[in-house]
Amino acid sequence: MSKKTDSQKNQRIQVFARCRPLNNIERRQGSPSVVEVIPDKKEILIKDRTTNREFFFDKVFPPDAKQIHVYKAVVGPLIQEVLNGYNCTVFAYGQTGTGKTYTMEGERSNAGCSWEDDPGAGIIPRSLHQLFEELNKEENVEFSVRVSFLELYNEELFDLLSSNELFRLRLYEDSNRKGSVIIQGLEEILVNNKDEVYAILEKGTTRRQTAATKLNESSSRSHTVFSVTVHIKENTVEGEELLKTGKLNLVDLAGSENVGRSGAIDKRAREAGNINQSLLTLGRVITALIEKQPHIPYRESKLTRLLQDSLGGHTKTSIIATISPALCNFDETISTLDYATKAKSITIRPEVNQKMTKRALIREYTEEIERLRRDLAALRNKDGFFVDADNYSALLNLVTTNENMVKEREEKIELLKEENLKLIFGSYYFCFVQFSLFPMPKRKRGITGDAASRREAIRKRERSVVETEEERSRRLSTMAQRGQDRRAEETEEQRNSRLSDMAQRGQERRAEETEEQRNSRLAVMGQRSQQKRAEETEEQRNSRLVIMAQRGQERRAKGTNEQRNSRLSAMLQHARERRLTVIEGQNHHQIQSFYTDRTVLN
């Protein structure tokens, strides 16, 4: 009996896959279809030139699938669960331009046609239609339906139904329900029928952030969450009134985007970066849940904080993975299906929301009103506190939580900076770290120099070298090995591109430096070179000269006649300058000797 109960409590996330038809852009490019949808086997087959890959889901939808069929399979069964007091979430995930917004919101194919009769209507209008149909079936049932429309744009929360479009919402932990969040300032609008919901939906969608890209003429630049909360009044045998609550969250995620292919620049590129970062965090959360890691990185993005209860909590969740059938989107399609396959392994524990008596609900609202009144009284008194003492303690706890979160973010930023340096500079980062550990001594000051500043500089230099010689050697050896591995894996084109970028940066830095800085840099380089040559063995010296000769031969073999003539001309010019310098020095020496001899004779 207990096993059966456990199996009922622990459920898998339901995962569906929908493939759209080829769009006009893909047809113009002549990109063939590489996706085969097999509904009977619940399978999606990706046909590649070298191999075929199979993906299996709870249900798959071919390109000709109707909106009503998708709705009945994915959301239809969840409406009754909402009426039974569960929280349910459905969200669409996939590459930009694969039909997520079309699946969730749909489109009006005929302005004179109602939403429920429109074949292009999506999940949101259809779910509200079914919800009101079910609620109106039973007589003498009192209920209320409230809706909200939330947008997450560039990691900022906005209310799409608020009169103040620029007001940013705040996100807090729900102390009464672990894993859930409270969005301060989000309006929940009371609706009485489905027609009011359709008007609200159209109002919110017109305010959502969208833009045209090379991959999608109407690309969503934000994530949205359309929430429906249902309160149903019931009477117990004893005649006591109970309030049952269910909630449906319908999430339309912005699409993952390749900035190079989409042509996004400036503002659009920043939007794409924020979208990809939040989706990357979502993928990391899914991986951590599957591997049952002790730490799940929900806090690294507001998107994952919003979906925390849906992914690893007590909400019944379904995911719709949307894909493109075109060969040009092969990599993005594989990535989407891989994530969807991983999500199938996530286990959730749905729980019915606790029914509240009318008395308990009134008491909860009364306590909330009393708390707000205390805050107002404290504000009017202006006795040093602007909130009540109890609320002030709660705020202090919130500040502590935020400080810990900021500290974690700062540590993460430092790690990312270090990783970026390694990726950008490759093996040259190794040299940069080596030289930074042994800074060159500064130019000596005169006797009148500031002794205190010199002592402070010495202390800073001593503090910079805190690791032992063995630790330093081991770290530098590991970094050098990583650099060699990366260079071994890169193609000739990637290597040339990297070296070209480095050369360009070097030219820009040299163009900006003054004559004094240039002379100082060349002197330091010469001193380091002499020091290294003095320390190397005969064998190392011979090996270095052989490598330099080999590189010179390779460069000369690759160079054109024009480059060769330019190089020889530069060498001749350099030789002439050196000879002139030597001659001038000799002449100067002879003149000095002449005057010295003349002085002696006199």
CSV table of C-alpha atoms in Angstrom, one decimal, residues 171-470:
chain,number,residue,atom,x,y,z
A,171,LEU,CA,10.9,38.9,-6.1
A,172,TYR,CA,10.9,37.4,-2.6
A,173,GLU,CA,11.0,33.9,-1.1
A,174,ASP,CA,7.6,32.6,0.1
A,175,SER,CA,8.1,31.7,3.8
A,176,ASN,CA,4.9,29.7,3.9
A,177,ARG,CA,5.7,27.5,0.9
A,178,LYS,CA,9.3,26.3,0.5
A,179,GLY,CA,10.6,26.7,-3.1
A,180,SER,CA,7.9,29.2,-4.0
A,181,VAL,CA,8.3,33.0,-4.6
A,182,ILE,CA,6.2,36.1,-4.0
A,183,ILE,CA,6.2,38.8,-6.6
A,184,GLN,CA,5.6,42.1,-4.9
A,185,GLY,CA,3.5,44.5,-6.9
A,186,LEU,CA,2.1,42.0,-9.4
A,187,GLU,CA,-1.6,42.8,-10.1
A,188,GLU,CA,-4.1,39.9,-10.1
A,189,ILE,CA,-7.1,41.0,-12.0
A,190,LEU,CA,-10.5,39.5,-11.2
A,191,VAL,CA,-12.3,38.1,-14.3
A,192,ASN,CA,-15.9,37.0,-14.6
A,193,ASN,CA,-15.9,35.3,-18.0
A,194,LYS,CA,-13.7,34.2,-20.8
A,195,ASP,CA,-14.3,37.3,-22.9
A,196,GLU,CA,-12.7,39.4,-20.3
A,197,VAL,CA,-9.7,37.1,-20.3
A,198,TYR,CA,-9.3,37.4,-24.1
A,199,ALA,CA,-9.3,41.2,-23.8
A,200,ILE,CA,-6.6,41.0,-21.1
A,201,LEU,CA,-4.5,38.6,-23.1
A,202,GLU,CA,-4.5,40.9,-26.1
A,203,LYS,CA,-3.6,43.9,-23.9
A,204,GLY,CA,-0.6,42.0,-22.5
A,205,THR,CA,0.7,40.6,-25.7
A,206,THR,CA,0.8,44.0,-27.4
A,207,ARG,CA,3.1,45.3,-24.6
A,208,ARG,CA,5.5,42.3,-24.8
A,209,GLN,CA,9.0,43.0,-26.0
A,210,THR,CA,9.4,41.7,-29.6
A,211,ALA,CA,11.8,42.5,-32.5
A,212,ALA,CA,12.6,41.3,-36.0
A,213,THR,CA,15.8,39.2,-36.6
A,214,LYS,CA,17.2,37.3,-39.5
A,215,LEU,CA,15.8,34.1,-38.0
A,216,ASN,CA,12.4,35.3,-36.9
A,217,GLU,CA,10.4,38.3,-38.1
A,218,SER,CA,8.6,38.6,-34.7
A,219,SER,CA,11.1,37.3,-32.2
A,220,SER,CA,10.1,37.4,-28.5
A,221,ARG,CA,12.8,39.2,-26.5
A,222,SER,CA,11.5,38.2,-23.1
A,223,HIS,CA,10.0,35.3,-21.1
A,224,THR,CA,6.4,35.6,-20.0
A,225,VAL,CA,4.3,33.8,-17.4
A,226,PHE,CA,0.5,34.0,-17.7
A,227,SER,CA,-1.0,32.8,-14.4
A,228,VAL,CA,-4.6,31.8,-13.6
A,229,THR,CA,-5.7,31.4,-9.9
A,230,VAL,CA,-9.0,29.7,-9.1
A,231,HIS,CA,-10.7,29.9,-5.7
A,232,ILE,CA,-13.7,27.5,-5.2
A,233,LYS,CA,-15.9,27.6,-2.1
A,234,GLU,CA,-17.0,24.2,-0.7
A,235,ASN,CA,-19.2,23.3,2.3
A,236,THR,CA,-18.3,20.5,4.7
A,237,VAL,CA,-20.7,18.1,6.3
A,238,GLU,CA,-20.6,20.2,9.4
A,239,GLY,CA,-21.6,23.2,7.3
A,240,GLU,CA,-18.2,24.9,7.5
A,241,GLU,CA,-17.1,26.8,4.4
A,242,LEU,CA,-13.8,25.8,2.8
A,243,LEU,CA,-11.8,27.5,0.1
A,244,LYS,CA,-10.0,25.4,-2.4
A,245,THR,CA,-7.3,27.0,-4.5
A,246,GLY,CA,-5.7,25.8,-7.8
A,247,LYS,CA,-3.3,27.6,-10.1
A,248,LEU,CA,-2.2,27.3,-13.7
A,249,ASN,CA,1.0,28.8,-14.9
A,250,LEU,CA,1.5,29.1,-18.7
A,251,VAL,CA,5.1,30.0,-19.5
A,252,ASP,CA,6.3,31.2,-22.9
A,253,LEU,CA,10.1,31.2,-22.8
A,254,ALA,CA,12.2,33.4,-25.2
A,255,GLY,CA,14.1,31.3,-27.7
A,256,SER,CA,17.8,30.4,-27.5
A,257,GLU,CA,19.6,32.5,-30.2
A,258,ASN,CA,22.9,32.3,-32.1
A,259,VAL,CA,23.8,36.0,-32.3
A,260,GLY,CA,26.0,35.5,-35.4
A,261,ARG,CA,23.2,33.9,-37.3
A,262,SER,CA,20.4,36.1,-36.1
A,263,GLY,CA,22.3,39.3,-36.9
A,264,ALA,CA,21.6,40.8,-33.5
A,265,ILE,CA,23.7,43.9,-32.6
A,266,ASP,CA,23.8,46.4,-29.8
A,267,LYS,CA,20.5,46.3,-27.9
A,268,ARG,CA,19.4,43.1,-29.5
A,269,ALA,CA,22.7,41.4,-28.8
A,270,ARG,CA,22.4,42.3,-25.1
A,271,GLU,CA,18.9,40.9,-25.1
A,272,ALA,CA,20.1,37.7,-26.7
A,273,GLY,CA,22.9,37.4,-24.2
A,274,ASN,CA,20.5,37.7,-21.2
A,275,ILE,CA,18.1,35.2,-22.8
A,276,ASN,CA,20.9,32.7,-23.5
A,277,GLN,CA,22.3,33.1,-20.0
A,278,SER,CA,18.9,32.5,-18.3
A,279,LEU,CA,18.3,29.4,-20.5
A,280,LEU,CA,21.8,28.2,-19.8
A,281,THR,CA,21.0,28.4,-16.0
A,282,LEU,CA,17.8,26.5,-16.7
A,283,GLY,CA,19.8,23.8,-18.3
A,284,ARG,CA,22.2,23.7,-15.4
A,285,VAL,CA,19.3,23.4,-13.0
A,286,ILE,CA,17.8,20.5,-15.0
A,287,THR,CA,21.2,18.7,-15.0
A,288,ALA,CA,21.6,19.3,-11.2
A,289,LEU,CA,18.1,17.9,-10.5
A,290,ILE,CA,18.8,14.8,-12.6
A,291,GLU,CA,22.2,14.2,-11.0
A,292,LYS,CA,20.6,14.9,-7.5
A,293,GLN,CA,23.4,17.4,-6.7
A,294,PRO,CA,23.3,18.9,-3.2
A,295,HIS,CA,23.2,22.5,-4.6
A,296,ILE,CA,20.7,23.5,-7.3
A,297,PRO,CA,21.5,26.9,-8.8
A,298,TYR,CA,18.0,28.3,-8.8
A,299,ARG,CA,19.3,31.7,-7.6
A,300,GLU,CA,21.6,32.3,-10.5
A,301,SER,CA,18.7,33.6,-12.6
A,302,LYS,CA,15.2,35.0,-12.0
A,303,LEU,CA,13.8,32.6,-14.6
A,304,THR,CA,14.9,29.6,-12.6
A,305,ARG,CA,13.6,31.2,-9.3
A,306,LEU,CA,10.2,31.6,-11.0
A,307,LEU,CA,10.2,28.0,-12.2
A,308,GLN,CA,11.8,26.5,-9.0
A,309,ASP,CA,8.5,25.0,-7.7
A,310,SER,CA,7.6,23.8,-11.2
A,311,LEU,CA,10.9,22.0,-11.7
A,312,GLY,CA,11.7,20.5,-8.3
A,313,GLY,CA,8.7,21.2,-6.1
A,314,HIS,CA,5.1,20.3,-5.7
A,315,THR,CA,3.7,21.4,-9.1
A,316,LYS,CA,2.5,19.2,-11.9
A,317,THR,CA,4.6,20.3,-14.9
A,318,SER,CA,4.6,19.7,-18.6
A,319,ILE,CA,7.2,20.8,-21.1
A,320,ILE,CA,6.6,21.4,-24.9
A,321,ALA,CA,9.9,21.3,-26.8
A,322,THR,CA,9.5,23.1,-30.2
A,323,ILE,CA,11.9,22.4,-33.0
A,324,SER,CA,12.6,23.3,-36.6
A,325,PRO,CA,12.9,20.5,-39.2
A,326,ALA,CA,15.5,22.3,-41.4
A,327,LEU,CA,19.1,21.1,-41.8
A,328,CYS,CA,20.4,24.7,-41.2
A,329,ASN,CA,19.0,24.4,-37.6
A,330,PHE,CA,20.4,20.9,-37.0
A,331,ASP,CA,22.6,21.8,-34.0
A,332,GLU,CA,19.9,23.9,-32.3
A,333,THR,CA,17.3,21.1,-32.8
A,334,ILE,CA,19.6,18.5,-31.3
A,335,SER,CA,20.4,20.7,-28.3
A,336,THR,CA,16.6,21.3,-27.7
A,337,LEU,CA,15.8,17.6,-27.9
A,338,ASP,CA,18.8,16.7,-25.6
A,339,TYR,CA,17.5,19.1,-22.9
A,340,ALA,CA,13.9,17.8,-23.3
A,341,THR,CA,15.2,14.2,-22.9
A,342,LYS,CA,17.0,15.2,-19.7
A,343,ALA,CA,13.9,16.8,-18.3
A,344,LYS,CA,12.0,13.5,-18.6
A,345,SER,CA,14.1,12.2,-15.7
A,346,ILE,CA,13.1,14.9,-13.3
A,347,THR,CA,10.9,13.7,-10.5
A,348,ILE,CA,8.3,15.9,-8.9
A,349,ARG,CA,6.0,15.5,-5.9
A,350,PRO,CA,2.7,17.2,-6.6
A,351,GLU,CA,0.7,18.2,-3.5
A,352,VAL,CA,-2.8,19.5,-3.3
A,353,ASN,CA,-3.0,23.0,-1.9
A,354,GLN,CA,-4.3,23.1,1.6
A,355,LYS,CA,-7.9,24.0,1.8
A,356,MET,CA,-8.6,27.0,4.0
A,357,THR,CA,-11.7,27.7,6.0
A,358,LYS,CA,-13.4,31.0,5.5
A,359,ARG,CA,-12.5,32.0,9.0
A,360,ALA,CA,-8.8,31.1,8.4
A,361,LEU,CA,-8.7,33.1,5.2
A,362,ILE,CA,-10.3,36.1,6.8
A,363,ARG,CA,-7.7,35.8,9.7
A,364,GLU,CA,-4.9,35.7,7.1
A,365,TYR,CA,-6.1,38.8,5.3
A,366,THR,CA,-6.7,40.6,8.7
A,367,GLU,CA,-3.1,39.9,9.8
A,368,GLU,CA,-1.9,41.3,6.5
A,369,ILE,CA,-4.0,44.4,6.9
A,370,GLU,CA,-2.8,44.8,10.5
A,371,ARG,CA,0.9,44.5,9.4
A,372,LEU,CA,0.4,47.2,6.8
A,373,ARG,CA,-1.3,49.4,9.3
A,374,ARG,CA,1.6,49.0,11.7
A,375,ASP,CA,4.0,50.0,8.9
A,376,LEU,CA,1.9,53.1,8.2
A,377,ALA,CA,1.8,54.1,11.9
A,378,ALA,CA,5.5,53.7,12.2
A,379,LEU,CA,6.0,55.9,9.1
A,380,ARG,CA,3.7,58.6,10.4
A,381,ASN,CA,5.5,58.7,13.8
A,382,LYS,CA,8.9,59.0,12.2
A,383,ASP,CA,10.6,57.8,15.4
A,384,GLY,CA,13.6,56.4,13.7
A,385,PHE,CA,11.9,53.4,12.2
A,386,PHE,CA,9.9,53.4,9.0
A,387,VAL,CA,8.5,49.9,9.6
A,388,ASP,CA,7.2,47.9,12.6
A,389,ALA,CA,9.8,46.1,14.7
A,390,ASP,CA,8.6,42.6,13.6
A,391,ASN,CA,8.6,43.6,10.0
A,392,TYR,CA,12.0,45.2,10.5
A,393,SER,CA,13.3,41.9,11.7
A,394,ALA,CA,11.9,40.2,8.7
A,395,LEU,CA,13.6,42.8,6.5
A,396,LEU,CA,16.9,42.2,8.2
A,397,ASN,CA,16.7,38.5,7.5
A,398,LEU,CA,15.9,39.4,3.9
A,399,VAL,CA,19.0,41.7,3.7
A,400,THR,CA,21.2,39.0,5.1
A,401,THR,CA,19.9,36.6,2.5
A,402,ASN,CA,20.6,39.2,-0.2
A,403,GLU,CA,24.1,39.9,1.1
A,404,ASN,CA,24.9,36.1,0.9
A,405,MET,CA,23.5,36.0,-2.6
A,406,VAL,CA,25.6,39.0,-3.6
A,407,LYS,CA,28.7,37.4,-2.2
A,408,GLU,CA,28.0,34.2,-4.2
A,409,ARG,CA,27.5,36.3,-7.3
A,410,GLU,CA,30.8,38.2,-6.7
A,411,GLU,CA,32.7,34.9,-6.3
A,412,LYS,CA,31.1,33.6,-9.5
A,413,ILE,CA,32.1,36.8,-11.4
A,414,GLU,CA,35.7,36.4,-10.3
A,415,LEU,CA,35.7,32.8,-11.5
A,416,LEU,CA,34.2,33.8,-14.8
A,417,LYS,CA,36.7,36.6,-15.3
A,418,GLU,CA,39.5,34.1,-14.8
A,419,GLU,CA,38.0,31.7,-17.2
A,420,ASN,CA,37.5,34.5,-19.8
A,421,LEU,CA,41.2,35.4,-19.5
A,422,LYS,CA,42.2,31.8,-20.1
A,423,LEU,CA,40.0,31.5,-23.1
A,424,ILE,CA,41.0,34.8,-24.6
A,425,PHE,CA,44.8,34.6,-24.2
A,426,GLY,CA,45.3,30.9,-24.3
A,427,SER,CA,49.0,30.1,-23.8
A,428,TYR,CA,49.8,33.8,-23.7
A,429,TYR,CA,47.9,34.0,-20.4
A,430,PHE,CA,50.5,31.6,-19.0
A,431,CYS,CA,53.2,34.1,-19.9
A,432,PHE,CA,51.1,37.0,-18.5
A,433,VAL,CA,50.7,35.2,-15.1
A,434,GLN,CA,54.4,34.2,-15.0
A,435,PHE,CA,55.5,37.8,-15.5
A,436,SER,CA,52.9,39.2,-13.1
A,437,LEU,CA,54.3,37.0,-10.3
A,438,PHE,CA,57.8,38.5,-10.9
A,439,PRO,CA,57.3,42.2,-11.6
A,440,MET,CA,60.2,44.1,-12.9
A,441,PRO,CA,61.8,46.5,-10.3
A,442,LYS,CA,60.7,50.1,-10.8
A,443,ARG,CA,63.2,52.9,-11.7
A,444,LYS,CA,65.2,53.9,-8.7
A,445,ARG,CA,64.5,57.2,-7.1
A,446,GLY,CA,66.9,59.7,-5.9
A,447,ILE,CA,68.0,60.1,-2.3
A,448,THR,CA,65.1,62.5,-1.8
A,449,GLY,CA,62.6,59.9,-2.7
A,450,ASP,CA,59.7,58.9,-0.5
A,451,ALA,CA,61.0,56.0,1.6
A,452,ALA,CA,57.5,55.3,3.0
A,453,SER,CA,56.1,54.7,-0.5
A,454,ARG,CA,59.0,52.4,-1.4
A,455,ARG,CA,58.4,50.3,1.7
A,456,GLU,CA,54.7,50.1,0.9
A,457,ALA,CA,55.5,49.0,-2.7
A,458,ILE,CA,57.8,46.3,-1.3
A,459,ARG,CA,55.1,45.1,1.1
A,460,LYS,CA,52.6,44.9,-1.8
A,461,ARG,CA,55.1,42.9,-3.9
A,462,GLU,CA,55.7,40.5,-1.0
A,463,ARG,CA,51.9,40.0,-0.5
A,464,SER,CA,51.4,39.2,-4.2
A,465,VAL,CA,53.6,36.1,-3.9
A,466,VAL,CA,51.8,34.0,-1.3
A,467,GLU,CA,52.0,30.6,-2.8
A,468,THR,CA,54.9,28.2,-2.5
A,469,GLU,CA,57.3,27.5,-5.4
A,470,GLU,CA,55.9,24.0,-5.7
